[in-house]
Amino acid sequence: MSNNLPKLNPTFVALMSVLPVIDYNSVPIEVLRTNHASTTLSDDIPRPKVTVQRIKIPTCEDGYLIPADMHRPASAISNEVLPAMIFLPGGGFCLPSQGGHPFIASKIHDNGEANCVVILAHYSLSPEVRYPVAVEECYSVFKWATNPDNASKLFFDPTKVAMGGDSSGASLTIGTSVLVKRRNLKNKMKHQILYYPAIYPNAATESHQNFTEGCILSKDTIDFFINNYISSEKDKLDPICFPSNLDIKDLIGLPPTLMITGEADPLRDEAEIFARRLLEAEVDVSSYRVQGVLHGFLSILLFTLKKFWKLLT
């Protein structure tokens, strides 16, 4: 473990003492996915009351059907038209949603304020597909959700659709928000909610130097995810693939943004630098750093522990 780590939350200290070191380059992707998807929630964690409907959303280009789960508050009136949020799960562009992600989708509206429909979209994974397939699928999901005909059938408001995600899901959210702007969709993205996105392909920030050694997200793991995602080295310069390449003109007019980072996350600095760039482009931004946590704190297997849920709450 890095000597530069700040004081961690005790739950993370316990995790780091038992977490096995995984060489992602030596383990078949199928095994990684099986282990990742098998994470389940503790029975001690109360489940929000929600109805879940499996839907399939066609892509704009070839009509491939993207699976998604629509979470709707059980307390909502059956035909009540609600705002919507599309949530994109993280996993290095390679791993499927895990036990924490469906729970997050159900929990988002369960705070008395965000009374909304949540669409958990399961975009295609790498390396079977590579950039730009996943981000184009996420754009298709947003375009589908902001189509009045589609929204009216599922009782949500196509003019009030936000998007968010964690890690790679947050990076895909940024790429989608830029595509929505560039392609001039009639119904714009209302907000983007970003949990510790990857912004640079080869970051040399202080947080990268301090928190990739012996931590959850090592440099080798980051490189593994990137190399499985990109189609060629040229993609590292593509602003939709990596938001560090976005020009100021691309940032102007992006939706109000909530940025959330972890103190001991190698991606912390690049995400906070991006938040400052959004401010320079006069985008409304709120940025929060959660102290004492590592990368992936929103959806990591610690969700199996009730005391960790108390930390997030």
mmCIF file of N, CA and C in Angstrom, residues 3-90:
data_model
loop_
_atom_site.group_PDB
_atom_site.id
_atom_site.type_symbol
_atom_site.label_atom_id
_atom_site.label_comp_id
_atom_site.label_asym_id
_atom_site.label_seq_id
_atom_site.Cartn_x
_atom_site.Cartn_y
_atom_site.Cartn_z
ATOM 1 N N ASN A 3 2.654 4.705 0.733
ATOM 2 C CA ASN A 3 2.902 5.461 1.962
ATOM 3 C C ASN A 3 2.276 6.840 1.922
ATOM 4 N N ASN A 4 1.775 7.248 0.746
ATOM 5 C CA ASN A 4 1.199 8.578 0.590
ATOM 6 C C ASN A 4 -0.299 8.618 0.867
ATOM 7 N N LEU A 5 -0.873 7.472 1.207
ATOM 8 C CA LEU A 5 -2.304 7.447 1.455
ATOM 9 C C LEU A 5 -2.675 8.308 2.653
ATOM 10 N N PRO A 6 -3.767 9.079 2.547
ATOM 11 C CA PRO A 6 -4.276 9.788 3.712
ATOM 12 C C PRO A 6 -4.930 8.805 4.669
ATOM 13 N N LYS A 7 -5.397 9.293 5.782
ATOM 14 C CA LYS A 7 -6.108 8.437 6.720
ATOM 15 C C LYS A 7 -7.406 7.989 6.073
ATOM 16 N N LEU A 8 -7.555 6.661 5.948
ATOM 17 C CA LEU A 8 -8.734 6.112 5.296
ATOM 18 C C LEU A 8 -9.846 5.859 6.293
ATOM 19 N N ASN A 9 -11.066 5.857 5.756
ATOM 20 C CA ASN A 9 -12.190 5.406 6.556
ATOM 21 C C ASN A 9 -11.901 3.988 7.041
ATOM 22 N N PRO A 10 -12.218 3.659 8.289
ATOM 23 C CA PRO A 10 -11.904 2.323 8.832
ATOM 24 C C PRO A 10 -12.427 1.177 7.985
ATOM 25 N N THR A 11 -13.546 1.355 7.318
ATOM 26 C CA THR A 11 -14.086 0.297 6.467
ATOM 27 C C THR A 11 -13.140 0.001 5.315
ATOM 28 N N PHE A 12 -12.529 1.041 4.759
ATOM 29 C CA PHE A 12 -11.574 0.835 3.686
ATOM 30 C C PHE A 12 -10.285 0.213 4.199
ATOM 31 N N VAL A 13 -9.877 0.571 5.399
ATOM 32 C CA VAL A 13 -8.694 -0.051 5.988
ATOM 33 C C VAL A 13 -8.902 -1.554 6.099
ATOM 34 N N ALA A 14 -10.088 -1.954 6.560
ATOM 35 C CA ALA A 14 -10.404 -3.377 6.678
ATOM 36 C C ALA A 14 -10.411 -4.041 5.308
ATOM 37 N N LEU A 15 -10.957 -3.360 4.308
ATOM 38 C CA LEU A 15 -10.998 -3.921 2.961
ATOM 39 C C LEU A 15 -9.592 -4.143 2.422
ATOM 40 N N MET A 16 -8.725 -3.145 2.559
ATOM 41 C CA MET A 16 -7.389 -3.236 1.997
ATOM 42 C C MET A 16 -6.573 -4.344 2.638
ATOM 43 N N SER A 17 -6.908 -4.714 3.865
ATOM 44 C CA SER A 17 -6.165 -5.762 4.552
ATOM 45 C C SER A 17 -6.490 -7.151 4.018
ATOM 46 N N VAL A 18 -7.620 -7.305 3.346
ATOM 47 C CA VAL A 18 -8.033 -8.629 2.859
ATOM 48 C C VAL A 18 -8.204 -8.670 1.342
ATOM 49 N N LEU A 19 -8.156 -7.526 0.676
ATOM 50 C CA LEU A 19 -8.415 -7.490 -0.760
ATOM 51 C C LEU A 19 -7.258 -8.131 -1.524
ATOM 52 N N PRO A 20 -7.510 -9.133 -2.339
ATOM 53 C CA PRO A 20 -6.421 -9.756 -3.099
ATOM 54 C C PRO A 20 -5.940 -8.836 -4.219
ATOM 55 N N VAL A 21 -4.667 -8.923 -4.525
ATOM 56 C CA VAL A 21 -4.107 -8.169 -5.639
ATOM 57 C C VAL A 21 -4.381 -8.944 -6.921
ATOM 58 N N ILE A 22 -5.049 -8.300 -7.857
ATOM 59 C CA ILE A 22 -5.438 -8.966 -9.109
ATOM 60 C C ILE A 22 -4.597 -8.420 -10.256
ATOM 61 N N ASP A 23 -3.942 -9.312 -10.969
ATOM 62 C CA ASP A 23 -3.239 -8.938 -12.189
ATOM 63 C C ASP A 23 -4.238 -9.070 -13.338
ATOM 64 N N TYR A 24 -4.838 -7.956 -13.728
ATOM 65 C CA TYR A 24 -5.895 -8.001 -14.726
ATOM 66 C C TYR A 24 -5.414 -8.557 -16.057
ATOM 67 N N ASN A 25 -4.124 -8.408 -16.336
ATOM 68 C CA ASN A 25 -3.605 -8.875 -17.611
ATOM 69 C C ASN A 25 -3.426 -10.393 -17.655
ATOM 70 N N SER A 26 -3.504 -11.053 -16.513
ATOM 71 C CA SER A 26 -3.281 -12.501 -16.477
ATOM 72 C C SER A 26 -4.554 -13.296 -16.204
ATOM 73 N N VAL A 27 -5.667 -12.606 -15.979
ATOM 74 C CA VAL A 27 -6.935 -13.276 -15.675
ATOM 75 C C VAL A 27 -7.880 -13.093 -16.867
ATOM 76 N N PRO A 28 -8.480 -14.174 -17.364
ATOM 77 C CA PRO A 28 -9.417 -14.045 -18.491
ATOM 78 C C PRO A 28 -10.558 -13.076 -18.157
ATOM 79 N N ILE A 29 -10.965 -12.297 -19.133
ATOM 80 C CA ILE A 29 -11.996 -11.292 -18.914
ATOM 81 C C ILE A 29 -13.292 -11.927 -18.431
ATOM 82 N N GLU A 30 -13.593 -13.161 -18.876
ATOM 83 C CA GLU A 30 -14.811 -13.833 -18.450
ATOM 84 C C GLU A 30 -14.801 -14.086 -16.942
ATOM 85 N N VAL A 31 -13.627 -14.435 -16.402
ATOM 86 C CA VAL A 31 -13.497 -14.673 -14.963
ATOM 87 C C VAL A 31 -13.651 -13.359 -14.197
ATOM 88 N N LEU A 32 -13.016 -12.314 -14.705
ATOM 89 C CA LEU A 32 -13.146 -11.005 -14.063
ATOM 90 C C LEU A 32 -14.609 -10.572 -14.014
ATOM 91 N N ARG A 33 -15.320 -10.787 -15.110
ATOM 92 C CA ARG A 33 -16.723 -10.376 -15.165
ATOM 93 C C ARG A 33 -17.586 -11.200 -14.224
ATOM 94 N N THR A 34 -17.331 -12.486 -14.149
ATOM 95 C CA THR A 34 -18.113 -13.345 -13.263
ATOM 96 C C THR A 34 -17.933 -12.920 -11.812
ATOM 97 N N ASN A 35 -16.692 -12.671 -11.421
ATOM 98 C CA ASN A 35 -16.425 -12.251 -10.048
ATOM 99 C C ASN A 35 -17.033 -10.886 -9.755
ATOM 100 N N HIS A 36 -16.953 -9.997 -10.737
ATOM 101 C CA HIS A 36 -17.461 -8.637 -10.574
ATOM 102 C C HIS A 36 -18.982 -8.639 -10.420
ATOM 103 N N ALA A 37 -19.642 -9.399 -11.296
ATOM 104 C CA ALA A 37 -21.110 -9.393 -11.309
ATOM 105 C C ALA A 37 -21.703 -10.178 -10.148
ATOM 106 N N SER A 38 -20.897 -11.011 -9.505
ATOM 107 C CA SER A 38 -21.423 -11.843 -8.425
ATOM 108 C C SER A 38 -21.545 -11.100 -7.102
ATOM 109 N N THR A 39 -21.045 -9.866 -7.048
ATOM 110 C CA THR A 39 -21.147 -9.087 -5.816
ATOM 111 C C THR A 39 -22.616 -8.842 -5.478
ATOM 112 N N THR A 40 -22.995 -9.149 -4.263
ATOM 113 C CA THR A 40 -24.380 -8.972 -3.846
ATOM 114 C C THR A 40 -24.454 -8.083 -2.618
ATOM 115 N N LEU A 41 -25.621 -7.572 -2.386
ATOM 116 C CA LEU A 41 -25.834 -6.696 -1.238
ATOM 117 C C LEU A 41 -26.152 -7.502 0.008
ATOM 118 N N SER A 42 -25.725 -6.978 1.134
ATOM 119 C CA SER A 42 -26.070 -7.595 2.405
ATOM 120 C C SER A 42 -27.575 -7.498 2.637
ATOM 121 N N ASP A 43 -28.122 -8.520 3.253
ATOM 122 C CA ASP A 43 -29.542 -8.500 3.594
ATOM 123 C C ASP A 43 -29.852 -7.425 4.630
ATOM 124 N N ASP A 44 -28.807 -6.934 5.302
ATOM 125 C CA ASP A 44 -29.014 -5.896 6.318
ATOM 126 C C ASP A 44 -29.334 -4.532 5.719
ATOM 127 N N ILE A 45 -29.026 -4.344 4.439
ATOM 128 C CA ILE A 45 -29.255 -3.048 3.808
ATOM 129 C C ILE A 45 -30.695 -2.985 3.312
ATOM 130 N N PRO A 46 -31.471 -2.020 3.785
ATOM 131 C CA PRO A 46 -32.882 -1.931 3.377
ATOM 132 C C PRO A 46 -33.012 -1.578 1.898
ATOM 133 N N ARG A 47 -33.866 -2.281 1.202
ATOM 134 C CA ARG A 47 -34.099 -2.016 -0.218
ATOM 135 C C ARG A 47 -35.166 -0.951 -0.391
ATOM 136 N N PRO A 48 -34.932 0.021 -1.265
ATOM 137 C CA PRO A 48 -35.985 0.988 -1.566
ATOM 138 C C PRO A 48 -37.178 0.299 -2.221
ATOM 139 N N LYS A 49 -38.354 0.847 -2.033
ATOM 140 C CA LYS A 49 -39.545 0.293 -2.658
ATOM 141 C C LYS A 49 -39.634 0.849 -4.073
ATOM 142 N N VAL A 50 -39.459 -0.037 -5.033
ATOM 143 C CA VAL A 50 -39.357 0.389 -6.417
ATOM 144 C C VAL A 50 -39.874 -0.729 -7.312
ATOM 145 N N THR A 51 -40.420 -0.346 -8.449
ATOM 146 C CA THR A 51 -40.769 -1.322 -9.476
ATOM 147 C C THR A 51 -39.700 -1.263 -10.565
ATOM 148 N N VAL A 52 -39.310 -2.412 -11.072
ATOM 149 C CA VAL A 52 -38.260 -2.487 -12.082
ATOM 150 C C VAL A 52 -38.817 -3.129 -13.340
ATOM 151 N N GLN A 53 -38.630 -2.459 -14.452
ATOM 152 C CA GLN A 53 -39.113 -2.958 -15.736
ATOM 153 C C GLN A 53 -37.940 -3.084 -16.695
ATOM 154 N N ARG A 54 -37.705 -4.278 -17.235
ATOM 155 C CA ARG A 54 -36.649 -4.468 -18.231
ATOM 156 C C ARG A 54 -37.150 -3.964 -19.587
ATOM 157 N N ILE A 55 -36.353 -3.081 -20.178
ATOM 158 C CA ILE A 55 -36.690 -2.529 -21.483
ATOM 159 C C ILE A 55 -35.498 -2.711 -22.410
ATOM 160 N N LYS A 56 -35.716 -2.542 -23.701
ATOM 161 C CA LYS A 56 -34.641 -2.611 -24.692
ATOM 162 C C LYS A 56 -34.729 -1.367 -25.564
ATOM 163 N N ILE A 57 -33.592 -0.734 -25.743
ATOM 164 C CA ILE A 57 -33.544 0.548 -26.428
ATOM 165 C C ILE A 57 -32.717 0.406 -27.702
ATOM 166 N N PRO A 58 -33.285 0.713 -28.879
ATOM 167 C CA PRO A 58 -32.538 0.542 -30.128
ATOM 168 C C PRO A 58 -31.482 1.627 -30.328
ATOM 169 N N THR A 59 -30.353 1.232 -30.889
ATOM 170 C CA THR A 59 -29.336 2.219 -31.231
ATOM 171 C C THR A 59 -29.778 3.011 -32.451
ATOM 172 N N CYS A 60 -29.193 4.184 -32.603
ATOM 173 C CA CYS A 60 -29.566 5.059 -33.715
ATOM 174 C C CYS A 60 -29.082 4.511 -35.056
ATOM 175 N N GLU A 61 -27.955 3.804 -35.042
ATOM 176 C CA GLU A 61 -27.336 3.407 -36.304
ATOM 177 C C GLU A 61 -27.899 2.114 -36.878
ATOM 178 N N ASP A 62 -27.867 1.032 -36.078
ATOM 179 C CA ASP A 62 -28.243 -0.262 -36.653
ATOM 180 C C ASP A 62 -29.390 -0.950 -35.933
ATOM 181 N N GLY A 63 -29.978 -0.287 -34.938
ATOM 182 C CA GLY A 63 -31.121 -0.855 -34.252
ATOM 183 C C GLY A 63 -30.794 -1.928 -33.240
ATOM 184 N N TYR A 64 -29.494 -2.128 -32.943
ATOM 185 C CA TYR A 64 -29.122 -3.075 -31.893
ATOM 186 C C TYR A 64 -29.831 -2.686 -30.604
ATOM 187 N N LEU A 65 -30.369 -3.684 -29.887
ATOM 188 C CA LEU A 65 -31.167 -3.400 -28.701
ATOM 189 C C LEU A 65 -30.302 -3.397 -27.445
ATOM 190 N N ILE A 66 -30.234 -2.245 -26.807
ATOM 191 C CA ILE A 66 -29.455 -2.065 -25.583
ATOM 192 C C ILE A 66 -30.343 -2.414 -24.395
ATOM 193 N N PRO A 67 -29.975 -3.402 -23.583
ATOM 194 C CA PRO A 67 -30.801 -3.709 -22.408
ATOM 195 C C PRO A 67 -30.695 -2.627 -21.349
ATOM 196 N N ALA A 68 -31.794 -2.356 -20.694
ATOM 197 C CA ALA A 68 -31.818 -1.346 -19.629
ATOM 198 C C ALA A 68 -32.892 -1.731 -18.621
ATOM 199 N N ASP A 69 -32.718 -1.294 -17.398
ATOM 200 C CA ASP A 69 -33.691 -1.534 -16.336
ATOM 201 C C ASP A 69 -34.249 -0.188 -15.881
ATOM 202 N N MET A 70 -35.552 -0.032 -15.978
ATOM 203 C CA MET A 70 -36.189 1.209 -15.566
ATOM 204 C C MET A 70 -36.725 1.060 -14.145
ATOM 205 N N HIS A 71 -36.194 1.856 -13.240
ATOM 206 C CA HIS A 71 -36.592 1.843 -11.837
ATOM 207 C C HIS A 71 -37.553 3.001 -11.595
ATOM 208 N N ARG A 72 -38.704 2.694 -11.036
ATOM 209 C CA ARG A 72 -39.717 3.711 -10.795
ATOM 210 C C ARG A 72 -40.149 3.628 -9.338
ATOM 211 N N PRO A 73 -40.246 4.770 -8.652
ATOM 212 C CA PRO A 73 -40.657 4.740 -7.245
ATOM 213 C C PRO A 73 -42.002 4.053 -7.082
ATOM 214 N N ALA A 74 -42.073 3.121 -6.146
ATOM 215 C CA ALA A 74 -43.341 2.425 -5.900
ATOM 216 C C ALA A 74 -44.401 3.383 -5.381
ATOM 217 N N SER A 75 -43.948 4.504 -4.784
ATOM 218 C CA SER A 75 -44.890 5.475 -4.224
ATOM 219 C C SER A 75 -45.513 6.373 -5.282
ATOM 220 N N ALA A 76 -44.953 6.360 -6.500
ATOM 221 C CA ALA A 76 -45.469 7.239 -7.552
ATOM 222 C C ALA A 76 -46.836 6.751 -8.023
ATOM 223 N N ILE A 77 -47.697 7.691 -8.335
ATOM 224 C CA ILE A 77 -48.996 7.359 -8.920
ATOM 225 C C ILE A 77 -48.750 6.671 -10.256
ATOM 226 N N SER A 78 -49.546 5.681 -10.590
ATOM 227 C CA SER A 78 -49.279 4.808 -11.733
ATOM 228 C C SER A 78 -49.010 5.572 -13.022
ATOM 229 N N ASN A 79 -49.775 6.618 -13.292
ATOM 230 C CA ASN A 79 -49.608 7.363 -14.536
ATOM 231 C C ASN A 79 -48.908 8.715 -14.328
ATOM 232 N N GLU A 80 -48.263 8.881 -13.178
ATOM 233 C CA GLU A 80 -47.592 10.150 -12.882
ATOM 234 C C GLU A 80 -46.371 10.316 -13.783
ATOM 235 N N VAL A 81 -46.261 11.477 -14.425
ATOM 236 C CA VAL A 81 -45.131 11.759 -15.308
ATOM 237 C C VAL A 81 -43.996 12.354 -14.469
ATOM 238 N N LEU A 82 -42.863 11.657 -14.438
ATOM 239 C CA LEU A 82 -41.739 12.036 -13.592
ATOM 240 C C LEU A 82 -40.549 12.468 -14.441
ATOM 241 N N PRO A 83 -39.609 13.221 -13.854
ATOM 242 C CA PRO A 83 -38.321 13.422 -14.519
ATOM 243 C C PRO A 83 -37.601 12.078 -14.626
ATOM 244 N N ALA A 84 -36.543 12.034 -15.403
ATOM 245 C CA ALA A 84 -35.807 10.777 -15.583
ATOM 246 C C ALA A 84 -34.310 11.012 -15.459
ATOM 247 N N MET A 85 -33.618 9.994 -14.976
ATOM 248 C CA MET A 85 -32.164 10.000 -14.959
ATOM 249 C C MET A 85 -31.663 8.698 -15.569
ATOM 250 N N ILE A 86 -30.747 8.818 -16.511
ATOM 251 C CA ILE A 86 -30.079 7.660 -17.086
ATOM 252 C C ILE A 86 -28.792 7.437 -16.302
ATOM 253 N N PHE A 87 -28.605 6.230 -15.756
ATOM 254 C CA PHE A 87 -27.391 5.939 -14.997
ATOM 255 C C PHE A 87 -26.556 4.919 -15.763
ATOM 256 N N LEU A 88 -25.259 5.263 -15.945
ATOM 257 C CA LEU A 88 -24.323 4.409 -16.664
ATOM 258 C C LEU A 88 -23.350 3.793 -15.667
ATOM 259 N N PRO A 89 -23.383 2.475 -15.470
ATOM 260 C CA PRO A 89 -22.517 1.854 -14.464
ATOM 261 C C PRO A 89 -21.056 1.840 -14.884
ATOM 262 N N GLY A 90 -20.173 1.971 -13.896
ATOM 263 C CA GLY A 90 -18.743 1.891 -14.155
ATOM 264 C C GLY A 90 -18.263 0.455 -14.172
#
